[in-house]
Coordinates of C-alpha atoms in Angstrom, one line a residue:
M17 CA 95.4 76.0 97.2
N18 CA 97.7 76.9 100.1
L19 CA 98.8 80.5 100.4
T20 CA 101.4 82.3 102.5
I21 CA 100.3 85.9 103.1
V22 CA 103.2 88.1 104.3
C23 CA 103.0 91.4 106.1
G24 CA 105.8 93.7 107.2
A25 CA 104.0 96.5 108.9
R26 CA 100.6 97.7 110.2
P27 CA 99.2 99.0 106.9
N28 CA 99.9 95.7 105.2
F29 CA 97.4 93.9 107.5
I30 CA 94.7 96.4 106.5
K31 CA 95.3 95.6 102.8
V32 CA 95.2 91.8 103.2
A33 CA 92.3 91.7 105.6
P34 CA 89.6 91.5 102.9
L35 CA 91.3 88.6 101.3
I36 CA 91.6 86.7 104.6
R37 CA 88.0 87.4 105.5
L38 CA 86.9 86.1 102.2
I39 CA 88.9 82.8 102.6
D40 CA 87.6 82.4 106.2
S41 CA 84.0 83.0 105.2
A42 CA 84.2 80.3 102.5
G43 CA 85.2 77.7 105.1
D44 CA 85.3 75.0 102.4
G45 CA 88.9 74.0 102.9
N46 CA 89.7 74.6 99.2
T47 CA 91.9 77.5 100.1
T48 CA 94.1 77.6 103.2
Y49 CA 96.6 80.2 104.3
Q50 CA 99.2 81.2 106.9
L51 CA 99.5 84.8 107.9
V52 CA 103.2 85.7 108.5
Y53 CA 104.5 88.8 110.1
T54 CA 108.1 89.7 109.6
G55 CA 108.2 91.5 112.9
S56 CA 107.7 90.4 116.5
A57 CA 104.6 89.3 118.5
D58 CA 105.0 92.2 120.9
D59 CA 105.2 95.0 118.3
P60 CA 102.9 97.8 119.7
D61 CA 102.0 98.8 116.1
V62 CA 100.1 95.5 115.7
E63 CA 97.9 95.5 118.8
S64 CA 95.1 93.0 119.2
S65 CA 92.4 95.7 118.5
L66 CA 93.7 96.0 114.9
F67 CA 92.8 92.4 114.1
S68 CA 89.4 92.6 115.9
D69 CA 88.6 95.9 114.0
L70 CA 89.5 94.1 110.7
G71 CA 87.7 90.9 111.6
I72 CA 90.7 88.6 111.2
K73 CA 93.0 86.5 113.4
A74 CA 96.4 87.7 114.4
P75 CA 99.4 86.2 112.5
S76 CA 100.2 82.6 113.1
V77 CA 103.9 83.0 112.3
F78 CA 106.4 85.7 113.4
L79 CA 109.8 86.1 111.8
D80 CA 111.0 88.3 114.7
V81 CA 113.0 90.7 112.6
V82 CA 113.3 94.0 114.5
S83 CA 115.7 96.7 113.2
T84 CA 115.6 100.3 111.8
N85 CA 118.3 99.6 109.2
I86 CA 116.7 98.6 105.9
N87 CA 119.6 96.5 104.8
V88 CA 119.7 94.6 108.0
I89 CA 115.9 94.1 107.8
T90 CA 116.3 92.8 104.2
G91 CA 119.0 90.3 105.1
Q92 CA 117.4 89.0 108.3
V93 CA 114.0 88.6 106.6
M94 CA 115.6 86.7 103.7
A95 CA 117.3 84.2 106.1
A96 CA 114.2 83.8 108.3
F97 CA 111.8 83.4 105.4
E98 CA 114.0 80.9 103.7
D99 CA 113.8 78.8 106.9
Y100 CA 110.0 79.2 106.9
L101 CA 109.6 78.1 103.3
S102 CA 111.8 75.0 103.9
A103 CA 109.5 73.9 106.6
N104 CA 106.1 74.9 105.1
N105 CA 104.7 74.0 101.7
T106 CA 103.0 76.8 99.8
D107 CA 101.5 77.2 96.4
C108 CA 101.9 80.9 96.3
V109 CA 103.4 83.7 98.4
V110 CA 101.3 86.9 98.6
V111 CA 103.1 90.2 99.4
V112 CA 101.8 93.7 99.7
D113 CA 103.2 97.2 99.2
D114 CA 106.9 98.2 99.1
L115 CA 108.8 97.6 102.3
A116 CA 112.4 96.3 102.6
S117 CA 111.0 93.2 104.3
T118 CA 108.5 92.7 101.3
M119 CA 111.5 92.8 98.9
G120 CA 113.4 90.3 101.0
V121 CA 110.5 87.9 101.0
S122 CA 110.0 88.3 97.3
I123 CA 113.7 87.5 96.5
V124 CA 113.6 84.3 98.6
T125 CA 110.3 83.3 97.1
K126 CA 111.6 83.4 93.6
K127 CA 114.9 81.7 94.5
K128 CA 112.7 78.9 95.7
G129 CA 110.8 78.8 92.5
I130 CA 107.4 79.6 94.2
L131 CA 104.7 81.6 92.6
L132 CA 104.8 85.2 93.8
A133 CA 101.8 87.6 93.8
H134 CA 102.0 91.4 94.6
I135 CA 99.1 93.4 95.9
A136 CA 99.3 97.1 95.1
A137 CA 101.7 96.6 92.3
G138 CA 102.7 99.3 89.8
T139 CA 103.0 102.2 92.3
R140 CA 105.8 104.6 91.6
S141 CA 107.1 107.9 92.8
F142 CA 109.7 108.0 90.0
D143 CA 112.3 109.1 92.6
I144 CA 115.0 106.5 92.6
T145 CA 116.6 108.1 95.6
M146 CA 113.7 106.8 97.7
P147 CA 114.5 103.3 99.1
K148 CA 110.9 102.3 98.7
E149 CA 111.1 103.1 94.9
I150 CA 113.9 100.5 94.6
N151 CA 111.9 98.0 96.6
R152 CA 108.9 98.5 94.2
L153 CA 111.0 97.9 91.1
V154 CA 112.5 94.7 92.5
I155 CA 109.2 93.3 93.8
D156 CA 107.3 94.0 90.6
G157 CA 110.1 92.7 88.5
L158 CA 110.1 89.4 90.4
S159 CA 106.4 88.9 90.7
D160 CA 104.4 86.4 88.6
I161 CA 101.1 88.1 89.4
L162 CA 100.7 91.9 89.7
F163 CA 97.5 93.1 91.2
T164 CA 97.1 96.8 90.5
A165 CA 94.6 99.3 91.9
G166 CA 94.0 101.4 88.8
I167 CA 94.8 101.9 85.1
S168 CA 97.7 104.2 85.8
N169 CA 99.4 101.4 87.8
N170 CA 98.7 99.0 85.0
S171 CA 100.4 101.4 82.5
I172 CA 103.5 101.6 84.7
A173 CA 103.8 97.9 85.0
N174 CA 103.3 97.4 81.3
R175 CA 105.7 100.2 80.3
E176 CA 108.4 98.6 82.5
G177 CA 108.2 95.3 80.6
A178 CA 105.7 93.3 82.6
E179 CA 103.8 90.8 80.4
L180 CA 100.1 91.6 80.0
S181 CA 99.3 88.2 81.3
K182 CA 100.9 89.0 84.6
V183 CA 99.0 92.3 85.3
Y184 CA 95.5 92.4 86.7
M185 CA 93.6 95.6 87.5
V186 CA 91.6 94.4 90.4
G187 CA 90.8 97.8 92.1
N188 CA 91.8 99.2 95.4
I189 CA 91.6 96.7 98.2
L190 CA 91.5 99.3 100.9
M191 CA 87.9 100.1 99.8
D192 CA 86.8 96.5 100.7
N193 CA 87.7 97.4 104.3
L194 CA 85.8 100.7 104.2
R195 CA 82.7 98.9 102.9
Y196 CA 83.2 96.3 105.7
V197 CA 83.5 98.9 108.4
N198 CA 80.6 100.8 106.8
G199 CA 81.0 103.9 108.8
R200 CA 80.0 102.4 112.1
K201 CA 80.9 104.3 115.3
P202 CA 83.1 102.2 117.6
A203 CA 81.8 101.6 121.1
G204 CA 82.9 104.4 123.5
F205 CA 84.1 106.6 120.6
D206 CA 82.7 109.9 122.0
E207 CA 83.9 109.2 125.5
Y208 CA 87.3 108.3 124.2
L209 CA 87.5 111.6 122.3
S210 CA 86.3 113.6 125.3
S211 CA 88.9 112.1 127.5
Q212 CA 91.6 112.8 124.8
L213 CA 90.5 116.3 124.0
G214 CA 89.5 117.4 127.5
N215 CA 86.0 118.2 126.4
A216 CA 87.4 121.1 124.3
F217 CA 84.7 120.4 121.7
V218 CA 82.3 117.8 120.5
P219 CA 83.3 116.5 117.0
S220 CA 79.9 115.0 116.4
S221 CA 78.2 118.4 116.6
Q222 CA 80.6 120.8 114.9
P223 CA 83.0 120.7 111.9
Y224 CA 86.6 119.7 112.3
V225 CA 89.7 118.9 110.3
V226 CA 92.0 115.9 110.8
L227 CA 95.8 116.2 110.6
T228 CA 98.2 113.2 110.3
I229 CA 102.0 113.3 109.8
N230 CA 104.1 110.2 109.5
R231 CA 106.8 110.8 107.0
R232 CA 110.2 110.6 108.8
A233 CA 111.9 113.2 106.6
L234 CA 109.2 115.8 107.3
I235 CA 109.2 115.1 111.0
A236 CA 112.9 115.5 111.1
D237 CA 112.9 118.9 109.4
S238 CA 111.8 121.3 112.1
Y239 CA 112.0 124.4 109.9
K240 CA 109.8 122.9 107.1
L241 CA 107.4 121.3 109.7
L242 CA 107.0 124.7 111.5
S243 CA 106.1 126.4 108.2
L244 CA 103.4 123.8 107.4
I245 CA 101.9 123.8 110.9
A246 CA 101.9 127.6 110.9
A247 CA 100.1 127.6 107.5
V248 CA 97.4 125.2 108.9
T249 CA 96.8 127.1 112.2
S250 CA 96.7 130.5 110.4
S251 CA 94.2 129.5 107.8
V252 CA 91.8 127.1 109.6
G253 CA 89.9 129.9 111.3
D254 CA 87.7 128.7 114.2
V255 CA 87.6 125.1 113.0
P256 CA 89.5 122.8 115.3
V257 CA 92.2 120.4 114.1
I258 CA 92.3 116.9 115.5
A259 CA 95.8 115.5 115.3
P260 CA 96.1 111.8 116.3
L261 CA 99.9 111.7 116.0
R262 CA 102.4 109.2 117.1
Q263 CA 104.7 110.3 119.9
N264 CA 107.7 111.3 117.7
A265 CA 105.5 113.4 115.4
H266 CA 103.7 115.0 118.4
D267 CA 107.0 115.9 120.0
A268 CA 108.4 117.2 116.7
V269 CA 105.4 119.5 116.2
V270 CA 105.5 120.8 119.7
A271 CA 109.3 121.4 119.6
A272 CA 109.1 123.2 116.3
A273 CA 106.2 125.4 117.5
E274 CA 108.0 126.3 120.7
G275 CA 111.2 127.0 118.8
G276 CA 109.4 129.3 116.3
H277 CA 107.2 130.9 119.0
T278 CA 104.1 129.7 117.1
D279 CA 100.6 129.4 118.6
I280 CA 99.2 125.9 118.0
K281 CA 96.1 126.1 120.1
A282 CA 94.1 125.2 117.1
L283 CA 95.7 121.7 117.2
H284 CA 94.0 119.2 119.5
F285 CA 96.3 116.2 120.0
T286 CA 95.2 112.7 120.6
E287 CA 96.9 109.4 120.9
P288 CA 97.0 107.2 117.7
M289 CA 93.7 105.6 117.1
G290 CA 92.6 102.1 116.3
Y291 CA 91.5 101.4 112.7
C292 CA 87.8 101.7 113.2
A293 CA 88.0 104.8 115.3
F294 CA 90.3 106.6 112.9
T295 CA 88.2 105.6 109.9
Y296 CA 85.1 106.9 111.6
L297 CA 86.9 110.2 112.6
T298 CA 88.1 110.9 109.1
S299 CA 84.9 109.9 107.3
H300 CA 83.0 112.6 109.2
A301 CA 85.6 115.3 108.9
A302 CA 85.2 118.6 107.1
G303 CA 88.6 117.9 105.6
I304 CA 91.9 116.0 106.0
I305 CA 95.5 117.2 105.9
T306 CA 98.0 114.3 105.6
D307 CA 101.2 112.9 104.2
S308 CA 99.8 109.4 103.9
G309 CA 98.7 107.9 100.6
N310 CA 96.4 105.5 102.3
V311 CA 94.6 108.2 104.2
A312 CA 94.2 110.2 100.9
E313 CA 92.7 107.1 99.2
E314 CA 90.2 106.6 102.0
A315 CA 89.3 110.3 101.9
T316 CA 88.4 109.9 98.2
F317 CA 86.2 107.0 98.9
N318 CA 84.4 108.9 101.6
Q319 CA 84.3 112.0 99.5
V320 CA 86.1 114.1 102.1
P321 CA 88.3 117.0 101.0
C322 CA 92.0 116.1 101.4
V323 CA 95.3 117.9 101.2
T324 CA 98.4 115.8 100.8
L325 CA 101.8 117.2 101.9
N326 CA 103.5 115.6 99.0
S327 CA 104.3 116.6 95.4
Y328 CA 103.4 113.2 94.1
T329 CA 101.0 110.4 94.7
E330 CA 101.3 106.7 93.8
H331 CA 97.5 106.7 93.1
I332 CA 96.9 109.6 90.8
E333 CA 93.2 108.7 90.5
T334 CA 92.8 110.3 94.0
V335 CA 93.7 113.6 92.3
K336 CA 92.2 113.2 88.9
T337 CA 88.9 111.7 90.0
G338 CA 88.9 112.0 93.8
T339 CA 89.1 114.6 96.5
N340 CA 92.8 114.8 96.8
V341 CA 94.9 117.9 96.2
L342 CA 98.7 117.9 96.2
V343 CA 100.5 120.9 97.8
G344 CA 103.9 119.4 98.3
E345 CA 105.6 121.1 101.2
N346 CA 104.6 124.6 100.1
P347 CA 103.0 126.5 103.0
D348 CA 101.3 129.1 100.7
L349 CA 99.6 126.4 98.7
L350 CA 98.7 124.6 101.9
A351 CA 97.2 127.7 103.5
A352 CA 95.1 128.4 100.4
A353 CA 93.8 124.8 100.2
V354 CA 92.9 124.8 104.0
K355 CA 91.0 128.1 103.6
D356 CA 88.9 126.5 100.7
M357 CA 88.4 123.4 102.7
V358 CA 87.0 125.0 105.8
A359 CA 84.9 127.4 103.6
G360 CA 83.3 124.4 102.0
K361 CA 84.8 125.2 98.6
W362 CA 86.2 122.1 96.9
K363 CA 86.6 120.6 93.5
K364 CA 84.0 118.2 92.1
S365 CA 85.0 114.6 92.6
G366 CA 83.9 111.0 92.2
I367 CA 84.8 107.4 93.0
P368 CA 87.5 105.8 90.8
D369 CA 86.9 102.7 88.7
R370 CA 86.7 99.4 90.6
W371 CA 86.7 100.9 94.1
D372 CA 83.5 98.8 94.6
G373 CA 84.5 96.6 97.5
R374 CA 85.0 93.5 95.3
T375 CA 88.8 93.6 94.9
A376 CA 89.4 90.7 97.3
A377 CA 87.0 88.5 95.3
R378 CA 88.8 89.3 92.1
I379 CA 92.2 88.5 93.7
L380 CA 91.1 85.2 95.1
Q381 CA 89.6 84.0 91.8
I382 CA 92.8 85.0 89.9
L383 CA 95.0 83.3 92.5
N384 CA 93.0 80.1 92.1
E385 CA 93.3 80.1 88.4
R386 CA 97.0 80.9 88.3
V387 CA 97.9 78.3 91.0
Q388 CA 96.0 75.6 89.1
D389 CA 97.7 76.6 85.8
N390 CA 101.1 76.6 87.6
K391 CA 100.4 73.1 88.9
K392 CA 99.6 71.8 85.4
T393 CA 103.0 72.9 84.1
E394 CA 105.1 71.5 87.0

C-alpha cells in the first residue's frame, strides 16, 4: 500500500505523526508513504525541532504554496497537487482537519479517482459563515473513508448522509502523541523558562496557569481582547499566568492593555514553545485558558482544568466527559471560571472513549483493508 499523507499547517503534522511512526516502526515495506507539505521548506512554523519532538522525518515534498488568501491557497494547491499526483502513484491520499489547502487536495484527489481518507472527520461548528466549516463539509462529502474521534462526530457524518460503511470511530489521534511523549521533560526546559521569564518564578515549585490565544478574529478585536485579559488578571489572584504567545498575539495583548490602562503584570510572556516543551508545560499546569480546540483536548487527556474562549467546540466530549468549560467571549463567565480554577474547584471529569493511544493502529488497519478492497474492484 502506497499512501500520500498531506499536511497544510503545523497542527496537521502532530495529528499524522502517530500514523507515520507506526508505518516506520513496521519497516516491512508493505506500506510506504510520502509526506507532503503544501507550504514551503523555510516555513518557520515547521521548524526541525517539531519533527524531532514527534519522532518523524520532515516532509519529502513541498508544494510551496504561500499566501494569506484562502481562495488563492485553494487554487494554487489544486494546481500543484495535480502535478504531484500525475508524477507519483498512490493508492490513497490521507488528509487531516479543515484547511483551505486540505479542501484543495481533496478535490483534486477525487477528480483523479483516487481513494481519499480524512482524519478528524465529522467536526462541525454549525456556523456556515466560517470558512473552515465550508471546508469541512466539502472534505467530508468527498471522502471515501471518514475517521472520527468520537460518537458525536460519527452522528454528524451519518446525519449529513455519509454511508455507514465510510465512517469509522477510531478515537482521538492526538492522544497517541501524548502517550508517546509520556510527560517527559525536554532537556534544558527549566533553564529555558528561567531565561524567558527572567527568574520571576519557578513553575516546577508553584502552581501556574497557561494562556494561549491564536484566533485571528479575537486578536484583531482589541476591545474584546482587553475585556478577557482583564477578567483573567483580576481573578487569577497570586497565581502567575504563563503566556507562550506568537508575536502578533503578544503585541495585540500589550497594545490592548496599554490602550485600556490595564495592569497585566500577572502575565508572563514567553516565545512560542516546541511541541514537547509546550505539552510538558500544560500537563503540569493548575489550569489552562485557551481558544484552541487541540489544547482543550490535550487538557482533557491530562485531566487539567481548561477554559475555552469559544461558545462551541468541535469535540463536545471534552465538555461532557472531560475538563473543558466553554465561556465564549464573556468576561464575567471567564472570571468566575478562573477563580474556581485557581481555587482548585473544578467539575468531575474522565477520559473519553477510545482516547487510548491506539488510534493510529486502527487507522492503518482500516486503510489496508479499504485499499485492498478498492484494488479488487478496479
